[in-house]
Tab-separated table of C-alpha atoms and ligand atoms in Angstrom:
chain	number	residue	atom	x	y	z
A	24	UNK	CA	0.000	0.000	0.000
A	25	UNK	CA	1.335	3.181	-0.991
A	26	UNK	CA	-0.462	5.275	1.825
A	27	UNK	CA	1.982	7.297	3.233
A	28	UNK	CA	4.030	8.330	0.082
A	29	UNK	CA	0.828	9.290	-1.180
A	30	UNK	CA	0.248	11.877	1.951
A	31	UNK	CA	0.446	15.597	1.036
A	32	UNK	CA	4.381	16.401	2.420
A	33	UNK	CA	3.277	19.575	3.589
A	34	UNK	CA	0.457	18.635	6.274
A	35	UNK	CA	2.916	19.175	9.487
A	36	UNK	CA	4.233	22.397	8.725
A	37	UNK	CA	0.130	23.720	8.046
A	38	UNK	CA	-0.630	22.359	11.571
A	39	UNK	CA	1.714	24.317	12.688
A	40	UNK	CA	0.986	27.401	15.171
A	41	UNK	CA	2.416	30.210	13.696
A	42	UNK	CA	5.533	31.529	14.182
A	43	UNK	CA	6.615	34.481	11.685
A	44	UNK	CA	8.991	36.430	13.039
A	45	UNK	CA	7.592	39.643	12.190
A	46	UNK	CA	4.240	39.019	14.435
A	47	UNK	CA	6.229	37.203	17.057
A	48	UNK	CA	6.226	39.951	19.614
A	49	UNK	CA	2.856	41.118	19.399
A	50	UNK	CA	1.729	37.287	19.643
A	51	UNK	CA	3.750	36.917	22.806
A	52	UNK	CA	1.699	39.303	23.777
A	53	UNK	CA	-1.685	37.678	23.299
A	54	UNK	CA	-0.813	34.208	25.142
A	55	UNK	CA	-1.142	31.291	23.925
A	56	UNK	CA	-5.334	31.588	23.713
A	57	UNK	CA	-4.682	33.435	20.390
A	58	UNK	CA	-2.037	31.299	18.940
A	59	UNK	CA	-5.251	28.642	19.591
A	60	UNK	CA	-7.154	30.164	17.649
A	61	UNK	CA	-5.163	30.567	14.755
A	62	UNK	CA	-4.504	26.977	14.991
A	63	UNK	CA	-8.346	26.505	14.858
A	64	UNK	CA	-8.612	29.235	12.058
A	65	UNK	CA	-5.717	27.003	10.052
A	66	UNK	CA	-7.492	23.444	10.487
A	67	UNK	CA	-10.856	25.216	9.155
A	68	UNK	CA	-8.375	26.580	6.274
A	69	UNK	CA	-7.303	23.268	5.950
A	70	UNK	CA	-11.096	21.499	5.729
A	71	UNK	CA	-12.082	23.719	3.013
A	72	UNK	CA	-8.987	23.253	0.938
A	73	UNK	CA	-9.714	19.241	1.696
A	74	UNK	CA	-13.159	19.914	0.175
A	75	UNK	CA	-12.180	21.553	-3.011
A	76	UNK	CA	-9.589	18.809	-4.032
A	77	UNK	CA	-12.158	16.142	-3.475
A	78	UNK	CA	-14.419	17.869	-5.972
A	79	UNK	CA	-11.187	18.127	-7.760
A	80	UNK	CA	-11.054	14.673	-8.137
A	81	UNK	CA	-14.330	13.677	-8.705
A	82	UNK	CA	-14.963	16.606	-11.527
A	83	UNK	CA	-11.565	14.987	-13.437
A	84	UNK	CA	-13.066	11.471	-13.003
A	85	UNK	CA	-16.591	12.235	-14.659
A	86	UNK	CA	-15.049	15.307	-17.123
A	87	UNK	CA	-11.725	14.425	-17.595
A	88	UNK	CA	-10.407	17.686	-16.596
A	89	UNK	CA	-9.193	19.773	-13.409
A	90	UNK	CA	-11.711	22.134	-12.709
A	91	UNK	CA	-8.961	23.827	-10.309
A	92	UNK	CA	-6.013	24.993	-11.322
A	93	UNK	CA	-4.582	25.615	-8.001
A	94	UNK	CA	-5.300	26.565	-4.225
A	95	UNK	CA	-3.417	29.259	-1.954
A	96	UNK	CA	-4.552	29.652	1.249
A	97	UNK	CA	-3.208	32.256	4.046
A	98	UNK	CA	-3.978	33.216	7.694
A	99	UNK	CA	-3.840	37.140	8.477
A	100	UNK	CA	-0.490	37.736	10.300
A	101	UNK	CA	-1.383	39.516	13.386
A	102	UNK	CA	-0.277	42.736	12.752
A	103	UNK	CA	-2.643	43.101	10.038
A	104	UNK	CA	-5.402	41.585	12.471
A	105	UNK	CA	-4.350	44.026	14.817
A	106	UNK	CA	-4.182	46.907	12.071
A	107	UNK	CA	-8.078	46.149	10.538
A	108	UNK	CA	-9.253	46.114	14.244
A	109	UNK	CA	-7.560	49.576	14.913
A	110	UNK	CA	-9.039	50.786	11.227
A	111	UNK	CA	-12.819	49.985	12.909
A	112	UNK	CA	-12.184	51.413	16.007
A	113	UNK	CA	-12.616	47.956	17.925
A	114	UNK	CA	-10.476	47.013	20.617
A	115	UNK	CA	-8.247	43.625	19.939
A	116	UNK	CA	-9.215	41.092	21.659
A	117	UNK	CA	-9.707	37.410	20.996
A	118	UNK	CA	-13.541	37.485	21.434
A	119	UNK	CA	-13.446	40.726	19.026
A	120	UNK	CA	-11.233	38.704	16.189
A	121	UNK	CA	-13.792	35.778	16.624
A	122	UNK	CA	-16.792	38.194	16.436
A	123	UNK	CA	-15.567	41.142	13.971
A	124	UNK	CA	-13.131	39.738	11.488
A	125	UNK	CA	-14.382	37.061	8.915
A	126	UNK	CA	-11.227	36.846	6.837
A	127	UNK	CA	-8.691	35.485	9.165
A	128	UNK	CA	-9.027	32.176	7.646
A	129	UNK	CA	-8.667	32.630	3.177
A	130	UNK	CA	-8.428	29.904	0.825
A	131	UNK	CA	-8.314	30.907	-2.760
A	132	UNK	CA	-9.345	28.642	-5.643
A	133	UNK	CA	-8.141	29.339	-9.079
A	134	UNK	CA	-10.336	27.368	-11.708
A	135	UNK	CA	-9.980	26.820	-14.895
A	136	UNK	CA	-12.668	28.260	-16.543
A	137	UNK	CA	-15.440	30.741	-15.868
A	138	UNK	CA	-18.030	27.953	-15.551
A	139	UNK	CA	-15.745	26.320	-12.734
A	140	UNK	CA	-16.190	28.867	-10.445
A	141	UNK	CA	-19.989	28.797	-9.882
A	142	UNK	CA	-19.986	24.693	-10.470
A	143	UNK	CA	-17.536	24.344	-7.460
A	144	UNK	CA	-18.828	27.482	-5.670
A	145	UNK	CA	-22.750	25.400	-5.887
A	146	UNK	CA	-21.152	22.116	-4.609
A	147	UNK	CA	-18.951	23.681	-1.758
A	148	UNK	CA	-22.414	24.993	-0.451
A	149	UNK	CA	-24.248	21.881	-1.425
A	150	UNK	CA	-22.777	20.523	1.133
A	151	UNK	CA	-24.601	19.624	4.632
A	152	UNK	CA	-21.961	20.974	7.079
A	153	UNK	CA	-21.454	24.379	5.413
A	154	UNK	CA	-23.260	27.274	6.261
A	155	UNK	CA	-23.054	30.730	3.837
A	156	UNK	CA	-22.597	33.829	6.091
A	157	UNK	CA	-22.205	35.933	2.485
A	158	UNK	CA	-21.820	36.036	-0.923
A	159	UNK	CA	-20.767	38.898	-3.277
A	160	UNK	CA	-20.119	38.117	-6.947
A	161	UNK	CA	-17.415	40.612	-8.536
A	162	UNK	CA	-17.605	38.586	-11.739
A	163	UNK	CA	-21.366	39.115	-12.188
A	164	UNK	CA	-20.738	42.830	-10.832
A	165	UNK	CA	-17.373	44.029	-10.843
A	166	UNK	CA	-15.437	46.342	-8.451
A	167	UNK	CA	-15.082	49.831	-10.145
A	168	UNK	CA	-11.405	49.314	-10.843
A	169	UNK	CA	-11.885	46.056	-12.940
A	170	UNK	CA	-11.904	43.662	-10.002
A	171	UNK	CA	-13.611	40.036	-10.585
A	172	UNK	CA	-13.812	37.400	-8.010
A	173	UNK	CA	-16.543	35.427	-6.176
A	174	UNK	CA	-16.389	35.821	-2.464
A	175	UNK	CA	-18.001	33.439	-0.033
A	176	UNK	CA	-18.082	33.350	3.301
A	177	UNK	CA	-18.726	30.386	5.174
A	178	UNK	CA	-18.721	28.727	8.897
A	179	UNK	CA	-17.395	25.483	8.919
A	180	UNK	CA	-17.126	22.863	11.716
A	181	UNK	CA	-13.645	21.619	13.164
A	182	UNK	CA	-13.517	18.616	15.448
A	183	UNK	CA	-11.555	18.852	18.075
A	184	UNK	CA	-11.086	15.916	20.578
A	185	UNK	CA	-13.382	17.118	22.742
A	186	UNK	CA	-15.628	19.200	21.185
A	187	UNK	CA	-16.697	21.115	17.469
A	188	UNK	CA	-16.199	24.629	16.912
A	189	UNK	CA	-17.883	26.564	13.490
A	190	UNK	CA	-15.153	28.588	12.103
A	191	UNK	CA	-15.224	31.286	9.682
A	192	UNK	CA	-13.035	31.374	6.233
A	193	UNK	CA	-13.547	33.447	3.168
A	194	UNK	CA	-13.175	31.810	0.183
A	195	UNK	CA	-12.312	33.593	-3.118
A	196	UNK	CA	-12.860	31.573	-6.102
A	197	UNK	CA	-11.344	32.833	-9.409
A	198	UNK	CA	-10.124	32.385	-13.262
A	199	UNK	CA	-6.486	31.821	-13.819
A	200	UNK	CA	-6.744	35.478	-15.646
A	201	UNK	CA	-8.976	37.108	-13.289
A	202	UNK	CA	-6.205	35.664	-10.561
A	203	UNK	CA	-3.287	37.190	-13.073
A	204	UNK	CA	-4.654	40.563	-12.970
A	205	UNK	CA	-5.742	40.834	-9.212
A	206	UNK	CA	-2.212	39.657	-8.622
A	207	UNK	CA	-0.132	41.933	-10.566
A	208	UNK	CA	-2.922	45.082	-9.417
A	209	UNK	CA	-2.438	44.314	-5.945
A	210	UNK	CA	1.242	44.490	-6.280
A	211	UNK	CA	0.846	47.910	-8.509
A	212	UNK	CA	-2.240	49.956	-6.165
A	213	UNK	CA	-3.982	47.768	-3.724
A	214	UNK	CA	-4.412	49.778	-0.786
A	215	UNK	CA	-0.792	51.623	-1.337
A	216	UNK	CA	-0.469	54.727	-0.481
A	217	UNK	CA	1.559	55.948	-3.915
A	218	UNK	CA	0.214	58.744	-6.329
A	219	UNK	CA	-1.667	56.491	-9.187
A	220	UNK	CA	-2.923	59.102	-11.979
A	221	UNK	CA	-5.893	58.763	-14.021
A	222	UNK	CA	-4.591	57.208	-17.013
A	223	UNK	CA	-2.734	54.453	-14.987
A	224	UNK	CA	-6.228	53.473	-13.850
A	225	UNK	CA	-7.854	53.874	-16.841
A	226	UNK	CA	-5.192	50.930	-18.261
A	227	UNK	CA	-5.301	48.925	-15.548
A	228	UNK	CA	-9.316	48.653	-16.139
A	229	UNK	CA	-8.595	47.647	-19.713
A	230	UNK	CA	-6.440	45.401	-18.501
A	231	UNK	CA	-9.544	44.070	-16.569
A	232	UNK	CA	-11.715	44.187	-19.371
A	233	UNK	CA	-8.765	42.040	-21.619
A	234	UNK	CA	-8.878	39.262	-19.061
A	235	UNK	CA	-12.750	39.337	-18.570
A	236	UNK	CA	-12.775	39.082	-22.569
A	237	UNK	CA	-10.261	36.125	-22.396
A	238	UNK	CA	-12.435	34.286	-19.827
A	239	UNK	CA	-15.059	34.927	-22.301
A	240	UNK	CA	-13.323	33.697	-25.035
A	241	UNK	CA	-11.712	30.420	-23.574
A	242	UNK	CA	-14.969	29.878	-21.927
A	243	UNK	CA	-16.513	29.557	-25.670
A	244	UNK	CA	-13.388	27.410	-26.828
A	245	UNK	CA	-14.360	24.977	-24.219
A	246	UNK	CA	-17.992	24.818	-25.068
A	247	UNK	CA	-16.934	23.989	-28.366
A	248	UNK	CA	-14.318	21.402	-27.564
A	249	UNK	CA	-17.115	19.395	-25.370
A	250	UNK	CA	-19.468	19.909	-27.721
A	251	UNK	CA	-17.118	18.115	-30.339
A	252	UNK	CA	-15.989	14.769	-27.463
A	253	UNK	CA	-19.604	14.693	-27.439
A	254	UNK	CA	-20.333	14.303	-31.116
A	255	UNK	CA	-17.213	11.872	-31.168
A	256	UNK	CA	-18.498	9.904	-28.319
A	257	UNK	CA	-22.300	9.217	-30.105
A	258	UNK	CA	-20.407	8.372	-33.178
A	259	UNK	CA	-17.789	6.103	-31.828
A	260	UNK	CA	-21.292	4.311	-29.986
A	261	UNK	CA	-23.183	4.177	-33.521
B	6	LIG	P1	-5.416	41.048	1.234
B	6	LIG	O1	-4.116	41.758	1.312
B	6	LIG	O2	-5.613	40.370	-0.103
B	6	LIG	O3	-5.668	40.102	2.377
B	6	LIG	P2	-12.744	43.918	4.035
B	6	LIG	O4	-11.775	44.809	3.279
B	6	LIG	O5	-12.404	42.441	3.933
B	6	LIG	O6	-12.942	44.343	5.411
B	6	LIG	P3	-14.821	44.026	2.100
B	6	LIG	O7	-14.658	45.301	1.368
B	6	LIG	O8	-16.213	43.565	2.323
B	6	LIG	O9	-14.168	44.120	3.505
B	6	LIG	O10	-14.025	42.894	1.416
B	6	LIG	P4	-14.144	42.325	-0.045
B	6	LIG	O11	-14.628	43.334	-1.028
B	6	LIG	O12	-14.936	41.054	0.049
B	6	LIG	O13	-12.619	42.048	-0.361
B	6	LIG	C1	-11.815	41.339	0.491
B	6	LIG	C2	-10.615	40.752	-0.218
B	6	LIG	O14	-10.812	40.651	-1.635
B	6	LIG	C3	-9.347	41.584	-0.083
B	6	LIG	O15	-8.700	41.215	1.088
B	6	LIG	C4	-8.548	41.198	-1.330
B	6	LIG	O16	-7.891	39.953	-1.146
B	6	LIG	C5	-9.638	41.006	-2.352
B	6	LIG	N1	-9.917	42.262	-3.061
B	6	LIG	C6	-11.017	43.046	-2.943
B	6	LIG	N2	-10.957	44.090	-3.773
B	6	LIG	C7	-9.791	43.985	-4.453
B	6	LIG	C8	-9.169	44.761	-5.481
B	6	LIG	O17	-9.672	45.788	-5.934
B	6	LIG	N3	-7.962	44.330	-5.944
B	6	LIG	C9	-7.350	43.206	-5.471
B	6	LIG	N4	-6.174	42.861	-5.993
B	6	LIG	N5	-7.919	42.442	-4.493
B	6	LIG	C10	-9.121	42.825	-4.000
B	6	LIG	P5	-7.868	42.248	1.928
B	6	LIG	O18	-7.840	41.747	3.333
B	6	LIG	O19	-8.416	43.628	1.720
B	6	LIG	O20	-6.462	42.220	1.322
């Protein structure tokens, strides 16, 4: 049996409390209640990302073809728990992170195609142990800048030895171009302070509108490619 080979090498180090330097201070600080909940916050992390390579899997077995094109997943460092609290005036506390802040926990799914995104974003909430706090669809309606994404949040159980806690993660679930231009824009102007004219805008929203036109595009090739296995397939059974 090839069972532990086939284990995902990086498991340990995601169990792991965390322990960047930068937010090591200022975690000392909170005791080891908060670094408890960040562990909690990482295995609901982990649950979700568990949940979107199963229907991985079982979308390649009946389509022959990944849906997802990959998964990143992040916990908010403290400081910048500790800087959103301060933004909204609340004080920082572990009830108030619990209670205010429903992006600690952030798994991103990059799919394939535009279709992917709502077929995996229906399943996810298909399922029984799910529950959607909120959903807001920058694809259907996109930020002023250009922005697309689908944004989901949703409490998920953990099971702990001794008892099940619902914890909160937001899930964005995006193209592979809609990814490519959120990535690079966040890098350029995302919440940066730096002087970004009019016309710099202006082509970074094109920019948008190229990718959006790409999805569109690929999303067409693909109908057309399926359409054609299809056609094969009743021929091949004639
Ligand atoms: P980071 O650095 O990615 O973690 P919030 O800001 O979460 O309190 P809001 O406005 O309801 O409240 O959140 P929204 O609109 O659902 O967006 C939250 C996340 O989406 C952001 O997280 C970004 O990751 C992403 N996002 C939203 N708008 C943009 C955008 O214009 N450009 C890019 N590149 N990403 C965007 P954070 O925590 O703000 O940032």
């Amino acid at each position: 049996m090839a069972y532990l080979e086939d284990m995902p090498s990086n498991i340990p180090e995601k169990v792991m409390p965390i322990t960047q330097a930068d937010s090591l201070e200022w975690l000392q600080q909170q005791g080891p209640e908060f670094i408890k909940l960040m562990s909690y916050y990482r295995c609901a992390m982990m649950e979700i990302e568990t949940k979107f390579h199963v229907l991985d899997v079982e979308y390649s077995l009946l389509h022959h073809r990944n849906p997802i094109s990959a998964i990143k997943s992040r916990l908010k460092t403290p400081s910048s728990i500790q800087d959103k609290l301060k933004r909204r005036g609340i004080p920082c506390t572990l009830e108030t992170v619990e209670k205010n802040l429903m992006d600690v926990a952030g798994v991103r799914v990059i799919c394939s195609f535009n279709e992917d995104v709502y077929t995996l974003a229906d399943a996810l909430l298909r399922q029984d142990d799910i529950t959607l706090i909120s959903r807001k669809d920058y694809i259907a309606d996109p930020k002023e800048n250009g922005y697309r994404s689908l944004h989901l949040i949703v409490s998920v159980p953990i099971f702990l030895a001794s008892e099940k806690r619902q914890m909160m993660v937001e899930i964005q679930l995006r193209t592979i171009a809609m990814d490519c231009w959120a990535t690079l824009e966040h890098q350029l102007r995302y919440k940066k302070n730096r002087q970004f004219t009019r016309e710099m805008a202006q082509e970074l929203y094109e920019c948008a509108w190229m990718s959006a036109h790409l999805d569109q595009r690929m999303d067409a090739l693909r109908q057309q490619v399926e359409q054609e296995d299809e056609r094969g397939q009743e021929d091949e059974n004639q």
